[in-house]
């Protein structure tokens, strides 16, 4: 499958087996190629379920998910080969940085080029420069040579190796502030050049998204950019203020 235009969810419902109510109810949204989309909402709102449906790990109870008109459910394996996924906790191989990105032992020039491109986009060049054997450096069990932020940037490079849609699933929630800043900067650097779906409780990570979907009780209650949602959506505004983020009007007020 190729993702050339947009991914569309049309009136999607999902209920877990033996659950009393649906986890998602009537969700309709689209993600256009090349845009950065944030997905936020309280715990239990259905964010994880929605992500699992989008990447083809679950099938809707009803409704449809398509990529450029082609059903994700009918071609799940093909679709998943084009999706890069950055989880909260990354698992690293006790192997070289290169193989942790590509998961391949092939020494082909095309593989080397893709690894180099992914490393550059994930802003790992400074990390590579500090390793004794560059991308051939063995990272050690669980990446003991690296900080938390560096490990997550390797996860980003790994995701970029399959780069039609990159999903960040709470990718900064386990990091300290300094490491979160490193990863957030790497994510922001991808905005405009890659298609991003960012799930995060830390709203600083989705501050620069083109659009943000706010999920409540299994439904999308509002869609807009950061400033639009802050101005009109009370639950989102509460999250922003709890996070002590820079908000619209701060600059004018300071003057």
Short mmCIF file of C-alpha atoms in Angstrom, two decimals:
data_model
loop_
_atom_site.label_atom_id
_atom_site.label_comp_id
_atom_site.label_asym_id
_atom_site.label_seq_id
_atom_site.Cartn_x
_atom_site.Cartn_y
_atom_site.Cartn_z
CA UNK A 1 0.00 0.00 0.00
CA UNK A 2 1.08 3.56 -0.71
CA UNK A 3 0.03 6.65 1.24
CA UNK A 4 -0.06 9.41 -1.35
CA UNK A 5 -3.04 11.54 -0.30
CA UNK A 6 -4.94 10.78 2.89
CA UNK A 7 -5.93 8.25 5.51
CA UNK A 8 -9.66 8.38 6.29
CA UNK A 9 -11.74 6.98 9.16
CA UNK A 10 -15.45 6.99 8.35
CA UNK A 11 -17.98 6.48 11.18
CA UNK A 12 -15.75 3.99 13.00
CA UNK A 13 -17.03 2.08 16.04
CA UNK A 14 -15.06 -0.40 18.10
CA UNK A 15 -16.11 -2.58 21.05
CA UNK A 16 -13.80 -4.95 22.92
CA UNK A 17 -15.17 -8.47 23.44
CA UNK A 18 -17.64 -8.62 26.34
CA UNK A 19 -17.31 -4.87 26.99
CA UNK A 20 -20.48 -3.11 28.12
CA UNK A 21 -20.00 -0.19 25.74
CA UNK A 22 -17.95 0.76 22.71
CA UNK A 23 -14.43 2.10 23.19
CA UNK A 24 -14.94 4.27 20.08
CA UNK A 25 -18.23 5.61 18.77
CA UNK A 26 -18.74 7.13 15.36
CA UNK A 27 -15.20 8.45 14.85
CA UNK A 28 -14.69 10.21 11.53
CA UNK A 29 -11.42 11.97 10.73
CA UNK A 30 -8.74 12.24 8.09
CA UNK A 31 -4.96 12.57 8.11
CA UNK A 32 -3.45 14.19 5.03
CA UNK A 33 -0.04 13.15 3.76
CA UNK A 34 2.67 15.46 5.07
CA UNK A 35 0.78 16.92 8.02
CA UNK A 36 1.44 16.54 11.74
CA UNK A 37 -1.60 15.51 13.76
CA UNK A 38 -1.89 15.37 17.54
CA UNK A 39 -4.21 13.04 19.45
CA UNK A 40 -5.02 14.06 23.01
CA UNK A 41 -7.63 13.48 25.67
CA UNK A 42 -8.09 12.08 29.17
CA UNK A 43 -7.15 8.52 30.14
CA UNK A 44 -9.73 6.06 28.89
CA UNK A 45 -10.86 8.33 26.06
CA UNK A 46 -9.95 5.74 23.40
CA UNK A 47 -6.60 7.06 22.13
CA UNK A 48 -4.79 3.70 22.23
CA UNK A 49 -7.72 1.93 20.60
CA UNK A 50 -7.81 4.52 17.84
CA UNK A 51 -4.07 4.17 17.18
CA UNK A 52 -4.36 0.37 17.07
CA UNK A 53 -7.14 0.67 14.50
CA UNK A 54 -5.18 3.14 12.37
CA UNK A 55 -2.10 0.90 12.23
CA UNK A 56 -4.17 -2.19 11.51
CA UNK A 57 -3.78 -4.12 14.76
CA UNK A 58 -7.55 -4.03 15.30
CA UNK A 59 -10.47 -4.10 12.87
CA UNK A 60 -13.45 -1.75 13.38
CA UNK A 61 -16.66 -3.27 14.69
CA UNK A 62 -18.29 -1.09 12.05
CA UNK A 63 -17.25 1.75 9.79
CA UNK A 64 -14.24 1.86 7.49
CA UNK A 65 -10.58 2.92 7.47
CA UNK A 66 -9.01 3.58 4.10
CA UNK A 67 -5.72 4.86 2.70
CA UNK A 68 -6.22 6.54 -0.67
CA UNK A 69 -9.47 4.61 -0.99
CA UNK A 70 -7.98 1.20 -0.15
CA UNK A 71 -9.21 -0.65 2.95
CA UNK A 72 -6.60 -0.97 5.72
CA UNK A 73 -8.33 -4.05 7.15
CA UNK A 74 -8.12 -5.99 3.91
CA UNK A 75 -4.43 -5.17 3.42
CA UNK A 76 -3.25 -4.89 7.04
CA UNK A 77 0.14 -6.58 6.58
CA UNK A 78 1.02 -4.46 3.55
CA UNK A 79 -0.07 -1.28 5.37
CA UNK A 80 1.89 -2.10 8.52
CA UNK A 81 5.08 -2.41 6.49
CA UNK A 82 4.78 1.31 5.69
CA UNK A 83 4.05 2.52 9.24
CA UNK A 84 6.81 3.53 11.65
CA UNK A 85 5.95 3.24 15.37
CA UNK A 86 7.72 4.98 18.27
CA UNK A 87 6.56 3.58 21.64
CA UNK A 88 7.02 4.88 25.17
CA UNK A 89 9.67 2.27 25.90
CA UNK A 90 12.05 1.25 23.12
CA UNK A 91 13.58 -2.23 22.94
CA UNK A 92 17.13 -2.20 21.60
CA UNK A 93 19.11 -5.13 20.26
CA UNK A 94 22.52 -5.94 21.71
CA UNK A 95 23.93 -5.08 18.31
CA UNK A 96 25.14 -2.13 16.28
CA UNK A 97 23.28 1.14 16.04
CA UNK A 98 22.91 0.52 12.30
CA UNK A 99 21.11 -2.79 12.79
CA UNK A 100 18.94 -1.30 15.54
CA UNK A 101 17.64 1.14 12.95
CA UNK A 102 17.24 -1.17 9.94
CA UNK A 103 16.70 -4.63 11.53
CA UNK A 104 18.68 -6.06 8.62
CA UNK A 105 22.07 -7.67 8.17
CA UNK A 106 22.20 -6.74 4.48
CA UNK A 107 25.15 -4.61 3.47
CA UNK A 108 23.41 -3.17 0.42
CA UNK A 109 24.01 0.43 -0.60
CA UNK A 110 20.26 1.13 -0.59
CA UNK A 111 20.02 -0.03 3.04
CA UNK A 112 23.04 2.09 4.01
CA UNK A 113 21.50 5.15 2.36
CA UNK A 114 18.15 4.66 4.09
CA UNK A 115 19.87 4.23 7.47
CA UNK A 116 21.91 7.39 6.91
CA UNK A 117 18.80 9.37 5.92
CA UNK A 118 16.84 8.12 8.96
CA UNK A 119 19.71 8.94 11.33
CA UNK A 120 20.03 12.46 9.92
CA UNK A 121 16.28 13.16 10.15
CA UNK A 122 16.20 11.88 13.74
CA UNK A 123 19.04 14.29 14.55
CA UNK A 124 21.35 11.50 15.70
CA UNK A 125 24.48 12.80 13.96
CA UNK A 126 25.88 14.21 17.20
CA UNK A 127 25.34 10.84 18.91
CA UNK A 128 27.10 9.00 16.08
CA UNK A 129 30.07 11.36 16.32
CA UNK A 130 30.46 10.49 20.00
CA UNK A 131 30.49 6.71 19.51
CA UNK A 132 33.83 4.90 19.04
CA UNK A 133 32.80 3.04 15.86
CA UNK A 134 30.06 5.36 14.61
CA UNK A 135 26.97 3.51 13.36
CA UNK A 136 28.92 0.23 13.69
CA UNK A 137 29.16 0.69 17.47
CA UNK A 138 27.54 -2.13 19.47
CA UNK A 139 25.10 -0.45 21.83
CA UNK A 140 25.11 -3.07 24.56
CA UNK A 141 22.16 -4.66 26.29
CA UNK A 142 19.21 -2.21 26.36
CA UNK A 143 21.43 0.54 24.93
CA UNK A 144 23.47 1.11 28.07
CA UNK A 145 25.80 3.48 26.20
CA UNK A 146 22.94 5.92 25.58
CA UNK A 147 20.72 8.35 27.46
CA UNK A 148 16.93 8.04 27.42
CA UNK A 149 16.59 10.83 24.85
CA UNK A 150 19.21 9.21 22.60
CA UNK A 151 17.44 5.85 22.78
CA UNK A 152 14.17 7.48 21.78
CA UNK A 153 15.84 9.21 18.86
CA UNK A 154 17.03 5.78 17.70
CA UNK A 155 13.39 4.70 17.90
CA UNK A 156 12.50 7.67 15.70
CA UNK A 157 15.21 6.71 13.19
CA UNK A 158 13.90 3.13 13.21
CA UNK A 159 10.38 4.42 12.50
CA UNK A 160 11.66 6.68 9.72
CA UNK A 161 13.16 3.66 7.99
CA UNK A 162 9.53 2.87 7.04
CA UNK A 163 8.42 6.42 6.54
CA UNK A 164 4.91 6.81 5.10
CA UNK A 165 3.25 7.35 8.49
CA UNK A 166 5.14 7.82 11.77
CA UNK A 167 3.16 7.15 14.97
CA UNK A 168 4.48 8.51 18.27
CA UNK A 169 2.65 6.72 21.10
CA UNK A 170 3.47 8.59 24.33
CA UNK A 171 7.07 8.63 23.08
CA UNK A 172 8.24 11.26 25.63
CA UNK A 173 6.19 10.39 28.71
CA UNK A 174 8.94 8.32 30.41
CA UNK A 175 11.70 10.89 29.81
CA UNK A 176 13.14 13.60 32.02
CA UNK A 177 12.74 17.22 30.91
CA UNK A 178 16.10 17.45 29.13
CA UNK A 179 15.59 14.19 27.23
CA UNK A 180 12.01 15.17 26.38
CA UNK A 181 13.28 18.42 24.92
CA UNK A 182 15.75 16.51 22.71
CA UNK A 183 13.04 14.21 21.39
CA UNK A 184 10.48 17.00 20.97
CA UNK A 185 13.00 18.96 18.91
CA UNK A 186 13.63 15.92 16.70
CA UNK A 187 9.87 15.48 16.21
CA UNK A 188 9.40 19.16 15.39
CA UNK A 189 12.21 18.88 12.84
CA UNK A 190 10.11 16.31 10.95
CA UNK A 191 7.02 18.53 10.77
CA UNK A 192 6.18 19.36 7.18
CA UNK A 193 8.37 16.65 5.67
CA UNK A 194 6.76 13.52 7.16
CA UNK A 195 3.24 12.45 8.07
CA UNK A 196 3.07 12.32 11.88
CA UNK A 197 0.46 11.06 14.33
CA UNK A 198 1.48 12.08 17.85
CA UNK A 199 -0.27 10.74 20.95
CA UNK A 200 0.89 12.55 24.06
CA UNK A 201 -0.12 13.69 27.52
CA UNK A 202 2.73 16.22 27.37
CA UNK A 203 1.16 18.92 25.23
CA UNK A 204 4.49 20.58 24.48
CA UNK A 205 5.08 17.68 22.06
CA UNK A 206 1.96 18.50 20.01
CA UNK A 207 2.27 22.30 20.28
CA UNK A 208 3.27 22.70 16.62
CA UNK A 209 0.91 20.15 15.07
CA UNK A 210 -1.14 21.26 12.06
CA UNK A 211 -4.27 19.84 13.68
CA UNK A 212 -5.15 18.25 17.02
CA UNK A 213 -7.96 15.77 17.62
CA UNK A 214 -9.43 15.90 21.13
CA UNK A 215 -10.94 12.57 22.16
CA UNK A 216 -13.52 12.23 24.96
CA UNK A 217 -15.56 9.13 25.86
CA UNK A 218 -14.69 7.42 22.61
CA UNK A 219 -15.66 10.35 20.40
CA UNK A 220 -13.79 13.20 18.71
CA UNK A 221 -15.19 16.24 20.50
CA UNK A 222 -13.17 18.91 18.68
CA UNK A 223 -10.54 19.42 15.98
CA UNK A 224 -8.27 22.42 15.52
CA UNK A 225 -4.76 23.72 15.95
CA UNK A 226 -3.32 24.38 19.41
CA UNK A 227 -4.45 28.01 19.67
CA UNK A 228 -7.94 27.30 18.31
CA UNK A 229 -8.57 24.51 20.82
CA UNK A 230 -7.16 26.58 23.68
CA UNK A 231 -9.56 29.43 22.91
CA UNK A 232 -12.75 27.40 22.50
CA UNK A 233 -12.38 23.99 24.18
CA UNK A 234 -12.44 24.09 27.98
CA UNK A 235 -11.05 20.58 28.68
CA UNK A 236 -8.09 21.24 26.36
CA UNK A 237 -7.49 24.62 27.97
CA UNK A 238 -7.37 22.93 31.39
CA UNK A 239 -4.69 20.51 30.15
CA UNK A 240 -2.62 23.39 28.78
CA UNK A 241 -2.83 25.37 32.01
CA UNK A 242 -2.04 22.31 34.14
CA UNK A 243 1.07 21.82 32.01
CA UNK A 244 2.05 25.48 32.49
CA UNK A 245 2.57 25.89 28.74
CA UNK A 246 2.94 29.12 26.81
CA UNK A 247 -0.60 30.04 25.71
CA UNK A 248 -2.10 32.43 23.14
CA UNK A 249 -1.93 36.03 24.33
CA UNK A 250 1.06 35.57 26.63
CA UNK A 251 3.30 37.70 24.42
CA UNK A 252 0.81 40.54 24.27
CA UNK A 253 0.23 40.39 28.02
CA UNK A 254 3.97 40.55 28.68
CA UNK A 255 4.20 43.73 26.61
#
